[in-house]
mmCIF file of N, CA and C in Angstrom:
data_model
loop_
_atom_site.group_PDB
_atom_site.id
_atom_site.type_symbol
_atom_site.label_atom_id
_atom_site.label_comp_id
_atom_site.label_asym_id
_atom_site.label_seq_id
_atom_site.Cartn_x
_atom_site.Cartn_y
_atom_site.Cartn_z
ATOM 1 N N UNK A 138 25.675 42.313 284.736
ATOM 2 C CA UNK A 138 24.332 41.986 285.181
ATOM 3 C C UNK A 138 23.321 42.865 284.434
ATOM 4 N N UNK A 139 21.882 42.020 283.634
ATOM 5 C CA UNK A 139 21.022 42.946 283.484
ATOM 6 C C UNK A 139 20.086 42.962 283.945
ATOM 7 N N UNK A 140 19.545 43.879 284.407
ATOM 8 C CA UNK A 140 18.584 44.804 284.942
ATOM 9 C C UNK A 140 16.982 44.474 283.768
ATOM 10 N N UNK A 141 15.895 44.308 283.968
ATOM 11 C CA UNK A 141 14.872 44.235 283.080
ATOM 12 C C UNK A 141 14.375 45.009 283.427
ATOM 13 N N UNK A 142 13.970 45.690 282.225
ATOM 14 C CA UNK A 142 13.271 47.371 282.518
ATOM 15 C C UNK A 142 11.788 47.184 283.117
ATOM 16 N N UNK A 143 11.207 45.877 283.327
ATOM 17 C CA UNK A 143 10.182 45.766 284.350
ATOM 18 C C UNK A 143 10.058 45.944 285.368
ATOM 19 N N UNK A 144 11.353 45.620 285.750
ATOM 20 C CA UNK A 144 11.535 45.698 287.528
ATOM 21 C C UNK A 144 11.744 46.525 288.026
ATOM 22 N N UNK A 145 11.901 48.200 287.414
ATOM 23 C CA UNK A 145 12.299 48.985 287.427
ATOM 24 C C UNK A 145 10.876 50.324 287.144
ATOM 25 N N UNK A 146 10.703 49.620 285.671
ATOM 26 C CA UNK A 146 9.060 50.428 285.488
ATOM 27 C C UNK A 146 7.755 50.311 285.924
ATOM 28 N N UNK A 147 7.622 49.120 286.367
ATOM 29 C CA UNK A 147 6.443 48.944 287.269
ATOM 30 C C UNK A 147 6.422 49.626 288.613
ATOM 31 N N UNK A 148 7.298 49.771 289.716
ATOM 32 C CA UNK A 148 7.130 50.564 290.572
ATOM 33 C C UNK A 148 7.039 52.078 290.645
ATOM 34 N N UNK A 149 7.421 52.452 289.470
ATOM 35 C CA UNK A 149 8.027 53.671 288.832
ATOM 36 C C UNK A 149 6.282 54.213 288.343
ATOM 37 N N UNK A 150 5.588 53.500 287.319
ATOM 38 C CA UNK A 150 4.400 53.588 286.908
ATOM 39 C C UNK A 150 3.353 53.832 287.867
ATOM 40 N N UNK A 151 3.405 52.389 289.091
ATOM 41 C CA UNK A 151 2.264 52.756 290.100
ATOM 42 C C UNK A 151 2.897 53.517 290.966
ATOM 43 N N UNK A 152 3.948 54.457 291.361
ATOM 44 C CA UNK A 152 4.284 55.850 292.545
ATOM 45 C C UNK A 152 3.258 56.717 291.071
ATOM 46 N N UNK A 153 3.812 56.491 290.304
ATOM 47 C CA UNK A 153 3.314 57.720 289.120
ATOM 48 C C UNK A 153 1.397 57.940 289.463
ATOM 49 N N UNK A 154 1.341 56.791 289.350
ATOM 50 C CA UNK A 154 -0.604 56.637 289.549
ATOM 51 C C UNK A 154 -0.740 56.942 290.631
ATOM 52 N N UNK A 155 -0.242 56.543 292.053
ATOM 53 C CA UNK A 155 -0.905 57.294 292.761
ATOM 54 C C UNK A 155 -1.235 58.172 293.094
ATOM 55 N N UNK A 156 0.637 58.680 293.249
ATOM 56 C CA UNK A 156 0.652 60.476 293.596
ATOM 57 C C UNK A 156 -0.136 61.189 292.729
ATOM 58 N N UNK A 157 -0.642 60.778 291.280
ATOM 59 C CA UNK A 157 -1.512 61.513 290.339
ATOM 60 C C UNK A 157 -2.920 61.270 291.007
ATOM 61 N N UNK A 158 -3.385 60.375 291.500
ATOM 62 C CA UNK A 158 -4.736 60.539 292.087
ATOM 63 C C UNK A 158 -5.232 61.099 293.522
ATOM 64 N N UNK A 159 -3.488 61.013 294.409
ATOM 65 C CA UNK A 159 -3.634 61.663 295.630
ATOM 66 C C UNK A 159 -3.489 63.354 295.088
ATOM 67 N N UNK A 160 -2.693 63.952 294.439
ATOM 68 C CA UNK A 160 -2.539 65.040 293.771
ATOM 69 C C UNK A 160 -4.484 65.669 293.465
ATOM 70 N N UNK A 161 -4.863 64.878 292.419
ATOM 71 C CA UNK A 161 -6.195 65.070 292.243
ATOM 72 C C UNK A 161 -7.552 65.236 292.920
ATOM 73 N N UNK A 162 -7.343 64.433 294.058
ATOM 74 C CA UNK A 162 -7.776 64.166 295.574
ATOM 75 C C UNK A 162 -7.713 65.809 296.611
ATOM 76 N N UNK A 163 -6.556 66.003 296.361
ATOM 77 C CA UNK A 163 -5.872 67.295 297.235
ATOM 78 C C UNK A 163 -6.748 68.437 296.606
ATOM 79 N N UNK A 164 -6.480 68.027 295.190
ATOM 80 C CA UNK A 164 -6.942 70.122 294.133
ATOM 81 C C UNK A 164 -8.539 69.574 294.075
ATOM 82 N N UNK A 165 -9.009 68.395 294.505
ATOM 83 C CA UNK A 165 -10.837 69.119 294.409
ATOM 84 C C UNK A 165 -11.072 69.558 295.751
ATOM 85 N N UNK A 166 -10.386 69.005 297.061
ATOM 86 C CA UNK A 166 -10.469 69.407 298.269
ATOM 87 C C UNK A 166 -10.647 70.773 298.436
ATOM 88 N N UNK A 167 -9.694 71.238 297.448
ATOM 89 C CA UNK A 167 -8.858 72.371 298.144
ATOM 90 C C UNK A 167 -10.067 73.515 296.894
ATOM 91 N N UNK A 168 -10.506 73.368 295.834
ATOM 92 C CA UNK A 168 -11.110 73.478 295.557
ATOM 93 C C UNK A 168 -12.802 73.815 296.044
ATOM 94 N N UNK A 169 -12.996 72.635 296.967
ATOM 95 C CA UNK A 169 -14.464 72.919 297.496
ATOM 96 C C UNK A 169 -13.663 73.496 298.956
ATOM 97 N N UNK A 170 -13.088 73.580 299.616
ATOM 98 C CA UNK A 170 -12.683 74.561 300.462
ATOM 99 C C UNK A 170 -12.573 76.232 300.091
ATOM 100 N N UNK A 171 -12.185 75.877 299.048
ATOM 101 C CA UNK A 171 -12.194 77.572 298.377
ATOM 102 C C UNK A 171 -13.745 78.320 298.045
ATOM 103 N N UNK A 172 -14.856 77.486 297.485
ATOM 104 C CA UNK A 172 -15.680 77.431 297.351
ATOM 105 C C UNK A 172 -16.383 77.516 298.560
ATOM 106 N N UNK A 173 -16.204 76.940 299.849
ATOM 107 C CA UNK A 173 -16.968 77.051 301.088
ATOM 108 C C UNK A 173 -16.972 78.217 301.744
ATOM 109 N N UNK A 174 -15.504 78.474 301.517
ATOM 110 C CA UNK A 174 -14.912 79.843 302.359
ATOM 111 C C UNK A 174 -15.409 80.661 301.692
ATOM 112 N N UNK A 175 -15.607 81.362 300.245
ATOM 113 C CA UNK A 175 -15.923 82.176 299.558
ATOM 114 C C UNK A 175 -17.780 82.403 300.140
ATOM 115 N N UNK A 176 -18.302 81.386 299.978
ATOM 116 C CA UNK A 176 -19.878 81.618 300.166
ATOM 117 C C UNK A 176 -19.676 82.298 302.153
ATOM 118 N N UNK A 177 -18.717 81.690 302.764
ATOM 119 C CA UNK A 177 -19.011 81.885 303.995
ATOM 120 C C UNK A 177 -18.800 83.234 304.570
ATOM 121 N N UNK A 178 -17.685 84.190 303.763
ATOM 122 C CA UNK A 178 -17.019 85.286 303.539
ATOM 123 C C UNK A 178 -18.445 86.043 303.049
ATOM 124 N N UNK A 179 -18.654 85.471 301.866
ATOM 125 C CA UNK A 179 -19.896 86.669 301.322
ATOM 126 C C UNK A 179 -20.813 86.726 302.267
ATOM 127 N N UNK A 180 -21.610 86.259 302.850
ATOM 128 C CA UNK A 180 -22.515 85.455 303.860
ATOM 129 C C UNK A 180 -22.346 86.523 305.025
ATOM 130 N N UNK A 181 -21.244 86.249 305.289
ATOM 131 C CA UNK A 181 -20.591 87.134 306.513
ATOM 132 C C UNK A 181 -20.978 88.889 305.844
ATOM 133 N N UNK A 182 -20.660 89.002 304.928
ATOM 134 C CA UNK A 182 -20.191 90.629 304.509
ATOM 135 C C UNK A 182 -21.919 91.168 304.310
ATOM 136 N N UNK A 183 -22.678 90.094 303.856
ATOM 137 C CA UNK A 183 -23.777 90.759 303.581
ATOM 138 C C UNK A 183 -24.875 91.184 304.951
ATOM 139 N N UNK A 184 -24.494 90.288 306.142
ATOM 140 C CA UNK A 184 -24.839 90.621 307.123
ATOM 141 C C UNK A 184 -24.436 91.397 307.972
ATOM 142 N N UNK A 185 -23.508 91.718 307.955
ATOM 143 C CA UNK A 185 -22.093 92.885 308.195
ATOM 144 C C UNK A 185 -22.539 94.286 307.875
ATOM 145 N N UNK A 186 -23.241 94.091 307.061
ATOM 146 C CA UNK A 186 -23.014 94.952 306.051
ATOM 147 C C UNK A 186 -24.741 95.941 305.924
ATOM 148 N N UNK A 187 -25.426 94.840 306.881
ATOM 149 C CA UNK A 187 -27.250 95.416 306.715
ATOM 150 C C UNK A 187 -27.607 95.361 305.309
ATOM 151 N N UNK A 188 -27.155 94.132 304.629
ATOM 152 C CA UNK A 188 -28.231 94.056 303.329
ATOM 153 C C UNK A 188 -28.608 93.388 303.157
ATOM 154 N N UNK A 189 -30.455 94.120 302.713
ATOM 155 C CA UNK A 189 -31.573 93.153 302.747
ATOM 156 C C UNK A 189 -31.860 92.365 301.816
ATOM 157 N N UNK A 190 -32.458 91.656 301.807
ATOM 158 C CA UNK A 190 -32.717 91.199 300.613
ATOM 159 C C UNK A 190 -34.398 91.638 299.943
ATOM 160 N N UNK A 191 -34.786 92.156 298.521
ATOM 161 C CA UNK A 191 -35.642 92.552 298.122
ATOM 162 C C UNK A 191 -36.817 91.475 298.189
ATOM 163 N N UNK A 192 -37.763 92.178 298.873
ATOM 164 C CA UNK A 192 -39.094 91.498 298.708
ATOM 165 C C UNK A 192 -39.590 90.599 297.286
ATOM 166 N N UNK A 193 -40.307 89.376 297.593
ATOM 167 C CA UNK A 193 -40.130 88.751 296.372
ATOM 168 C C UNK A 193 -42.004 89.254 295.832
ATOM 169 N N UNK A 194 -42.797 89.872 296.828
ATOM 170 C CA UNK A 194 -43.885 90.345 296.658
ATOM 171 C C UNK A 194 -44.303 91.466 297.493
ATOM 172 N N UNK A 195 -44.448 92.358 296.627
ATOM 173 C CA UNK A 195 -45.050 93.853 296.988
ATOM 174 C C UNK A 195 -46.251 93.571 297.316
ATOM 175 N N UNK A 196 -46.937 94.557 298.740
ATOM 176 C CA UNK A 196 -47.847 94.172 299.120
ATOM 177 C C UNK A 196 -49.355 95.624 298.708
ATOM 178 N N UNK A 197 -50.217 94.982 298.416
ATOM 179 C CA UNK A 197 -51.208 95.970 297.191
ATOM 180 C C UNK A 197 -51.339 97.011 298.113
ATOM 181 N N UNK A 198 -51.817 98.203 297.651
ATOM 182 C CA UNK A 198 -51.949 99.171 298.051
ATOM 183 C C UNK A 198 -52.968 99.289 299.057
ATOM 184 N N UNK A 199 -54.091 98.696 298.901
ATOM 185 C CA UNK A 199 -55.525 98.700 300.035
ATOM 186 C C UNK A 199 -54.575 97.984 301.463
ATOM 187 N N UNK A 200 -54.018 96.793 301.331
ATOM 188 C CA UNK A 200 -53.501 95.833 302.481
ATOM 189 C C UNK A 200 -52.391 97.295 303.072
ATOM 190 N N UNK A 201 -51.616 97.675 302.463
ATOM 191 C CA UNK A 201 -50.783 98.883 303.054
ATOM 192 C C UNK A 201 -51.431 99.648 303.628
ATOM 193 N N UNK A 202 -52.480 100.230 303.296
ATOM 194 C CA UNK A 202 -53.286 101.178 303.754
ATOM 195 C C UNK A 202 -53.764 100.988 305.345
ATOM 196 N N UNK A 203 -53.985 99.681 305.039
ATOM 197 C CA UNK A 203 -54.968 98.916 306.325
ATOM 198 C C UNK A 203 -53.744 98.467 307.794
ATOM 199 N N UNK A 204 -52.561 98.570 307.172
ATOM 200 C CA UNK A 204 -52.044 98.067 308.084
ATOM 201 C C UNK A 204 -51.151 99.380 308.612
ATOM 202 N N UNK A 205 -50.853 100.836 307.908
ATOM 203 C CA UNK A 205 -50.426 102.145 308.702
ATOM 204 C C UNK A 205 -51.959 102.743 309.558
ATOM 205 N N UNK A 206 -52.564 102.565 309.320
ATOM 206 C CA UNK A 206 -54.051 103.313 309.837
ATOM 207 C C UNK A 206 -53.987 103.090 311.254
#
């Protein structure tokens, strides 16, 4: 009996395609999970941690004056 290597490689081809796009599916997941956790970790540490963030405008010297007096 022969066997035609179609009947054989076609199912063979599409397991191949999927698991390659469920595979691909998994590592960006896991990817922006890594990415979420990382910002959420830093996030955490910098508040943890009492650090401020630098003024994006210094305030002039007369307005300082006016507001310790």
């Amino acid at each position: 009996m022969i066997v035609r290597p179609a009947i054989i490689l076609i199912p063979l081809i599409a397991t191949a395609v999927i698991s390659a796009d469920v595979g691909g599916f998994a590592a960006t997941l896991l990817a922006i999970c890594a990415i979420v956790g990382f910002a959420v970790v830093a996030a955490g540490w910098t508040v943890n941690g009492k650090a401020t963030p630098i003024p994006a405008v210094r305030p002039s010297s007369a307005d300082w004056k006016s507001r310790h007096e």
